[in-house]
CSV table of C-alpha atoms and ligand atoms in Angstrom, one decimal:
chain,number,residue,atom,x,y,z
A,1,UNK,CA,19.1,-0.6,6.5
A,2,UNK,CA,17.1,-0.3,10.1
A,3,UNK,CA,13.9,-1.3,9.4
A,4,UNK,CA,10.5,-0.8,11.6
A,5,UNK,CA,8.0,-3.4,11.3
A,6,UNK,CA,4.7,-2.0,11.6
A,7,UNK,CA,1.7,-4.5,11.4
A,8,UNK,CA,-2.3,-3.1,10.9
A,9,UNK,CA,-3.8,-6.4,11.7
A,10,UNK,CA,-6.9,-4.6,10.5
A,11,UNK,CA,-9.9,-5.3,8.1
A,12,UNK,CA,-12.1,-2.5,8.9
A,13,UNK,CA,-12.1,-1.1,5.2
A,14,UNK,CA,-13.3,-4.0,3.4
A,15,UNK,CA,-16.1,-6.5,2.6
A,16,UNK,CA,-14.3,-10.1,2.8
A,17,UNK,CA,-12.9,-9.8,6.2
A,18,UNK,CA,-10.0,-11.8,6.9
A,19,UNK,CA,-7.1,-9.5,5.8
A,20,UNK,CA,-6.3,-8.9,9.6
A,21,UNK,CA,-4.6,-12.5,9.3
A,22,UNK,CA,-2.3,-10.9,6.5
A,23,UNK,CA,0.7,-9.9,9.2
A,24,UNK,CA,0.4,-12.9,10.5
A,25,UNK,CA,0.9,-14.7,7.6
A,26,UNK,CA,3.5,-12.6,6.4
A,27,UNK,CA,5.7,-13.2,9.5
A,28,UNK,CA,5.1,-17.1,9.2
A,29,UNK,CA,6.3,-16.9,5.2
A,30,UNK,CA,9.7,-16.1,6.8
A,31,UNK,CA,9.8,-12.0,6.8
A,32,UNK,CA,12.4,-12.0,9.7
A,33,UNK,CA,14.6,-14.7,8.4
A,34,UNK,CA,14.4,-12.5,4.9
A,35,UNK,CA,15.4,-9.1,6.8
A,36,UNK,CA,18.4,-11.2,8.2
A,37,UNK,CA,19.6,-12.8,5.3
A,38,UNK,CA,19.7,-9.3,3.5
A,39,UNK,CA,21.2,-8.1,7.0
A,40,UNK,CA,18.6,-5.2,7.8
A,41,UNK,CA,18.1,-5.0,11.1
A,42,UNK,CA,14.8,-5.0,12.6
A,43,UNK,CA,15.0,-2.4,14.8
A,44,UNK,CA,11.3,-2.2,16.3
A,45,UNK,CA,8.4,-4.2,15.8
A,46,UNK,CA,4.5,-2.5,16.3
A,47,UNK,CA,1.1,-3.7,16.1
A,48,UNK,CA,-2.0,-1.3,17.6
A,49,UNK,CA,-3.3,-2.0,21.0
A,50,UNK,CA,-7.2,-2.3,22.0
A,51,UNK,CA,-8.4,-2.4,18.4
A,52,UNK,CA,-11.3,-4.1,18.4
A,53,UNK,CA,-11.9,-7.1,15.7
A,54,UNK,CA,-14.5,-6.4,13.2
A,55,UNK,CA,-17.4,-8.6,14.4
A,56,UNK,CA,-17.8,-6.8,17.5
A,57,UNK,CA,-17.0,-3.2,16.4
A,58,UNK,CA,-20.1,-0.8,15.0
A,59,UNK,CA,-20.1,-0.4,11.7
A,60,UNK,CA,-21.2,3.5,11.9
A,61,UNK,CA,-21.9,5.2,9.0
A,62,UNK,CA,-22.9,2.6,6.2
A,63,UNK,CA,-21.5,5.2,3.5
A,64,UNK,CA,-18.2,5.3,5.4
A,65,UNK,CA,-18.0,1.9,7.2
A,66,UNK,CA,-16.2,1.1,10.6
A,67,UNK,CA,-14.3,4.7,10.2
A,68,UNK,CA,-14.1,5.2,13.6
A,69,UNK,CA,-11.9,2.8,14.7
A,70,UNK,CA,-10.2,2.8,11.4
A,71,UNK,CA,-9.2,6.5,12.4
A,72,UNK,CA,-8.0,5.3,15.8
A,73,UNK,CA,-5.9,2.7,14.6
A,74,UNK,CA,-4.4,5.0,11.2
A,75,UNK,CA,-3.3,7.7,14.0
A,76,UNK,CA,-1.6,5.2,16.2
A,77,UNK,CA,0.1,4.1,12.7
A,78,UNK,CA,1.1,7.7,11.7
A,79,UNK,CA,2.8,8.2,14.7
A,80,UNK,CA,4.6,5.0,14.6
A,81,UNK,CA,5.7,5.9,10.7
A,82,UNK,CA,6.6,9.4,11.1
A,83,UNK,CA,8.8,8.8,14.3
A,84,UNK,CA,10.6,5.9,12.0
A,85,UNK,CA,11.3,8.5,9.6
A,86,UNK,CA,12.5,11.1,12.3
A,87,UNK,CA,15.0,8.9,13.2
A,88,UNK,CA,16.2,7.6,9.7
A,89,UNK,CA,14.8,4.0,9.6
A,90,UNK,CA,12.2,2.3,7.3
A,91,UNK,CA,8.9,1.6,8.2
A,92,UNK,CA,7.6,-1.2,6.6
A,93,UNK,CA,4.1,-1.5,6.8
A,94,UNK,CA,2.1,-4.8,7.0
A,95,UNK,CA,-1.7,-4.8,6.3
A,96,UNK,CA,-4.3,-5.1,6.8
A,97,UNK,CA,-6.5,-4.3,3.7
A,98,UNK,CA,-5.6,-1.0,2.1
A,99,UNK,CA,-7.3,1.3,4.7
A,100,UNK,CA,-3.8,1.6,6.4
A,101,UNK,CA,-2.4,3.8,3.7
A,102,UNK,CA,-4.2,6.9,5.1
A,103,UNK,CA,-2.2,6.1,8.2
A,104,UNK,CA,0.9,5.6,6.4
A,105,UNK,CA,0.5,8.4,4.5
A,106,UNK,CA,-0.4,11.1,7.2
A,107,UNK,CA,2.9,10.2,9.0
A,108,UNK,CA,4.9,10.1,6.0
A,109,UNK,CA,3.9,13.6,5.4
A,110,UNK,CA,4.6,15.8,8.1
A,111,UNK,CA,8.1,13.7,8.5
A,112,UNK,CA,9.2,14.1,5.1
A,113,UNK,CA,8.1,17.8,4.8
A,114,UNK,CA,10.3,18.6,7.7
A,115,UNK,CA,13.7,17.4,5.8
A,116,UNK,CA,12.3,19.3,2.6
A,117,UNK,CA,11.8,16.3,0.8
A,118,UNK,CA,9.1,16.1,-2.4
A,119,UNK,CA,6.8,12.7,-1.2
A,120,UNK,CA,6.0,10.7,-3.9
A,121,UNK,CA,3.5,7.3,-3.8
A,122,UNK,CA,3.7,4.6,-6.0
A,123,UNK,CA,0.5,2.8,-5.8
A,124,UNK,CA,0.5,-0.3,-7.3
A,125,UNK,CA,-2.9,-1.7,-7.3
A,126,UNK,CA,-6.0,-3.3,-9.4
A,127,UNK,CA,-8.0,-0.5,-8.2
A,128,UNK,CA,-8.4,2.9,-7.7
A,129,UNK,CA,-8.9,3.6,-4.2
A,130,UNK,CA,-10.3,6.5,-5.0
A,131,UNK,CA,-14.0,6.8,-4.2
A,132,UNK,CA,-15.6,8.9,-1.7
A,133,UNK,CA,-18.7,8.2,0.6
A,134,UNK,CA,-20.8,10.2,-1.8
A,135,UNK,CA,-19.4,7.8,-4.5
A,136,UNK,CA,-18.5,4.8,-3.3
A,137,UNK,CA,-20.8,1.7,-3.9
A,138,UNK,CA,-20.0,0.3,-1.1
A,139,UNK,CA,-19.4,1.8,1.4
A,140,UNK,CA,-15.9,0.6,2.5
A,141,UNK,CA,-13.0,2.5,3.2
A,142,UNK,CA,-10.5,0.9,1.6
A,143,UNK,CA,-11.6,1.8,-2.0
A,144,UNK,CA,-12.0,5.8,-0.6
A,145,UNK,CA,-8.4,5.7,1.2
A,146,UNK,CA,-6.4,7.0,-1.7
A,147,UNK,CA,-9.1,9.6,-2.8
A,148,UNK,CA,-8.8,10.8,1.1
A,149,UNK,CA,-4.7,10.8,1.2
A,150,UNK,CA,-4.7,13.3,-1.9
A,151,UNK,CA,-8.0,15.5,0.9
A,152,UNK,CA,-11.3,14.6,-1.3
A,153,UNK,CA,-13.8,13.3,0.8
A,154,UNK,CA,-14.7,12.8,4.6
A,155,UNK,CA,-13.2,15.0,6.7
A,156,UNK,CA,-12.8,12.2,9.1
A,157,UNK,CA,-10.2,10.8,7.0
A,158,UNK,CA,-9.0,14.1,5.0
A,159,UNK,CA,-7.8,15.5,8.5
A,160,UNK,CA,-7.0,12.4,9.9
A,161,UNK,CA,-3.7,13.2,12.0
A,162,UNK,CA,-2.5,16.4,10.4
A,163,UNK,CA,-4.7,18.9,8.5
A,164,UNK,CA,-5.3,18.7,4.6
A,165,UNK,CA,-4.3,16.2,2.2
A,166,UNK,CA,-0.9,14.1,3.1
A,167,UNK,CA,0.2,14.0,-0.8
A,168,UNK,CA,0.2,16.0,-3.8
A,169,UNK,CA,-2.2,14.1,-6.2
A,170,UNK,CA,0.4,15.1,-9.3
A,171,UNK,CA,3.0,12.7,-7.3
A,172,UNK,CA,1.0,9.9,-7.3
A,173,UNK,CA,1.6,7.1,-10.1
A,174,UNK,CA,-0.3,4.1,-10.5
A,175,UNK,CA,0.3,1.1,-12.1
A,176,UNK,CA,-1.7,-2.5,-12.7
A,177,UNK,CA,-4.9,-0.4,-12.4
A,178,UNK,CA,-7.8,-2.4,-14.5
A,179,UNK,CA,-11.4,-1.4,-12.4
A,180,UNK,CA,-12.6,1.8,-11.9
A,181,UNK,CA,-15.5,3.1,-11.0
A,182,UNK,CA,-17.1,5.4,-13.4
A,183,UNK,CA,-17.2,8.5,-11.0
A,184,UNK,CA,-14.0,7.6,-9.3
A,185,UNK,CA,-12.4,7.6,-12.8
A,186,UNK,CA,-13.9,10.9,-13.0
A,187,UNK,CA,-12.3,11.8,-9.4
A,188,UNK,CA,-8.9,10.8,-10.4
A,189,UNK,CA,-9.0,12.6,-13.7
A,190,UNK,CA,-10.0,15.9,-11.7
A,191,UNK,CA,-6.9,14.9,-9.0
A,192,UNK,CA,-4.3,14.6,-11.5
A,193,UNK,CA,-2.6,11.4,-10.6
A,194,UNK,CA,-1.1,9.5,-13.3
A,195,UNK,CA,-2.4,6.0,-13.8
A,196,UNK,CA,-0.4,2.8,-15.8
A,197,UNK,CA,-3.3,0.5,-16.7
A,198,UNK,CA,-3.0,-2.9,-17.4
A,199,UNK,CA,-4.1,-1.9,-21.2
A,200,UNK,CA,-1.3,0.4,-21.2
A,201,UNK,CA,1.2,-2.5,-20.1
A,202,UNK,CA,-0.3,-4.5,-23.0
A,203,UNK,CA,0.2,-1.8,-25.3
A,204,UNK,CA,3.9,-0.2,-24.6
A,205,UNK,CA,4.7,-3.9,-22.9
A,206,UNK,CA,5.8,-4.2,-19.3
A,207,UNK,CA,9.6,-2.7,-19.9
A,208,UNK,CA,8.5,0.8,-21.2
A,209,UNK,CA,5.6,1.2,-18.4
A,210,UNK,CA,7.9,-0.2,-15.6
A,211,UNK,CA,10.6,2.8,-17.6
A,212,UNK,CA,7.6,5.6,-17.5
A,213,UNK,CA,7.0,5.2,-13.7
A,214,UNK,CA,10.8,5.0,-13.1
A,215,UNK,CA,11.2,8.1,-14.9
A,216,UNK,CA,7.9,9.8,-13.3
A,217,UNK,CA,9.6,9.4,-9.5
A,218,UNK,CA,12.9,10.9,-10.7
A,219,UNK,CA,12.0,13.5,-11.7
A,220,UNK,CA,9.3,14.7,-9.4
A,221,UNK,CA,10.1,12.6,-6.0
A,222,UNK,CA,13.0,13.1,-3.4
A,223,UNK,CA,11.3,10.0,-1.1
A,224,UNK,CA,9.2,7.4,-2.6
A,225,UNK,CA,6.6,5.1,-0.5
A,226,UNK,CA,5.4,2.3,-2.5
A,227,UNK,CA,1.7,1.1,-1.6
A,228,UNK,CA,1.4,-2.6,-3.1
A,229,UNK,CA,-2.0,-4.1,-3.0
A,230,UNK,CA,-1.2,-8.0,-3.6
A,231,UNK,CA,-4.6,-8.1,-5.5
A,232,UNK,CA,-2.5,-6.2,-8.3
A,233,UNK,CA,-1.2,-9.4,-9.2
A,234,UNK,CA,-3.2,-11.7,-11.6
A,235,UNK,CA,-4.9,-14.2,-9.2
A,236,UNK,CA,-3.2,-17.1,-10.6
A,237,UNK,CA,-0.3,-15.9,-8.8
A,238,UNK,CA,-1.9,-14.5,-5.7
A,239,UNK,CA,-5.5,-16.0,-5.0
A,240,UNK,CA,-5.4,-14.7,-1.1
A,241,UNK,CA,-6.8,-11.5,-1.7
A,242,UNK,CA,-10.8,-9.6,-1.0
A,243,UNK,CA,-10.9,-8.5,-4.8
A,244,UNK,CA,-9.4,-11.0,-6.8
A,245,UNK,CA,-9.1,-9.6,-10.5
A,246,UNK,CA,-8.1,-11.4,-13.8
A,247,UNK,CA,-5.6,-9.7,-15.8
A,248,UNK,CA,-2.7,-8.7,-13.6
A,249,UNK,CA,0.8,-8.1,-13.1
A,250,UNK,CA,2.5,-11.5,-13.3
A,251,UNK,CA,5.0,-12.6,-10.9
A,252,UNK,CA,7.9,-11.7,-12.7
A,253,UNK,CA,6.8,-8.5,-13.3
A,254,UNK,CA,5.8,-7.8,-10.4
A,255,UNK,CA,9.1,-8.8,-8.7
A,256,UNK,CA,10.9,-6.6,-11.5
A,257,UNK,CA,8.9,-3.7,-10.2
A,258,UNK,CA,10.3,-3.8,-7.1
A,259,UNK,CA,13.4,-4.5,-7.9
A,260,UNK,CA,14.0,-1.6,-10.1
A,261,UNK,CA,12.4,0.5,-7.3
A,262,UNK,CA,14.8,-0.3,-5.4
A,263,UNK,CA,17.7,0.8,-7.4
A,264,UNK,CA,16.4,4.3,-7.9
A,265,UNK,CA,17.2,4.4,-4.4
A,266,UNK,CA,14.4,6.6,-4.0
A,267,UNK,CA,12.3,4.1,-1.7
A,268,UNK,CA,11.5,5.6,1.6
A,269,UNK,CA,9.0,3.5,3.5
A,270,UNK,CA,6.6,0.5,1.6
A,271,UNK,CA,3.1,-1.3,3.0
A,272,UNK,CA,2.2,-4.5,1.7
A,273,UNK,CA,-1.9,-4.7,2.1
A,274,UNK,CA,-4.8,-7.3,1.3
A,275,UNK,CA,-3.0,-10.7,1.9
A,276,UNK,CA,-6.0,-12.5,3.3
A,277,UNK,CA,-4.9,-16.2,4.3
A,278,UNK,CA,-8.4,-17.3,4.6
A,279,UNK,CA,-8.9,-17.0,0.8
A,280,UNK,CA,-5.3,-18.1,0.3
A,281,UNK,CA,-3.8,-21.4,-0.9
A,282,UNK,CA,-1.3,-22.7,1.7
A,283,UNK,CA,-0.2,-19.3,2.0
A,284,UNK,CA,1.3,-18.6,-1.2
A,285,UNK,CA,0.1,-15.0,-1.6
A,286,UNK,CA,2.2,-14.5,2.2
A,287,UNK,CA,5.5,-15.9,0.6
A,288,UNK,CA,5.1,-13.7,-3.1
A,289,UNK,CA,4.6,-10.8,-0.6
A,290,UNK,CA,7.7,-11.7,1.3
A,291,UNK,CA,9.7,-12.1,-2.0
A,292,UNK,CA,8.3,-8.5,-3.3
A,293,UNK,CA,9.5,-7.0,0.0
A,294,UNK,CA,13.2,-8.5,-0.5
A,295,UNK,CA,13.5,-7.5,-3.9
A,296,UNK,CA,12.2,-3.6,-2.3
A,297,UNK,CA,14.9,-4.1,-0.1
A,298,UNK,CA,17.7,-5.1,-2.1
A,299,UNK,CA,17.7,-8.7,-2.9
A,300,UNK,CA,18.7,-10.0,-6.5
A,301,UNK,CA,18.9,-13.1,-8.1
A,302,UNK,CA,22.7,-12.8,-9.1
B,1,LIG,MN1,-6.5,-1.2,-2.9
């Protein structure tokens, strides 16, 4: 497979900074060696230019902090993602905080439409990221990015790169969710996204939950984007994230999820976000990110 590595060293969307160093930690954890071992060709490497660090940028609207630099960088990312899909390559996006999904989906949407493919999104996250500037308790855009991609919220976010929503909420499936704000929950229900919570996983067991997610995409998508927030994993295994929440997926479940998604043959792009080296322990979260990418790109134990 031809892979385009698209780095987004940005932490404008989050409260606890440091995920801008995520791409570098993932590189250090051996991403290039992994791709080489799996026989994938790294065809292109991109990192946005002229993005000032958050410390030197203007916060702007307190209800949607740093929206200007986020929109600028995500516009560049969207263009890169669109080009990658157009030329038949696999965009692998490395965050950064989760606000970068705005750019990823903005680029995937027109490229897949052109190919008459229905886009599905597997959103692997402890959180919903489905607030708007009106409901968000923090004003951090990484908590609004999925709502905006589904067409809800500030126009500067919903209209990013191309007009209107980037993905049909009916084609979005969450897995691993365990913390939603009350108004966020209402909006998700109203939008009609599918949510497999940690409670669902506890009730039915991980393998049944997994089958549910796989069936979901087999029925309704021709191309699936996997958006993986490292905070979905239990902090016992992945401590280096902005908002660690106990009770998450374990190490083996996360790997299995990636391996089974790869086997559907539907995955067209992926992103790994919220690796925060400042909060990590000896780069173990980034190393796990690399292992997850490996399974998603065809690695197996035997
Ligand atoms: Mn997230």
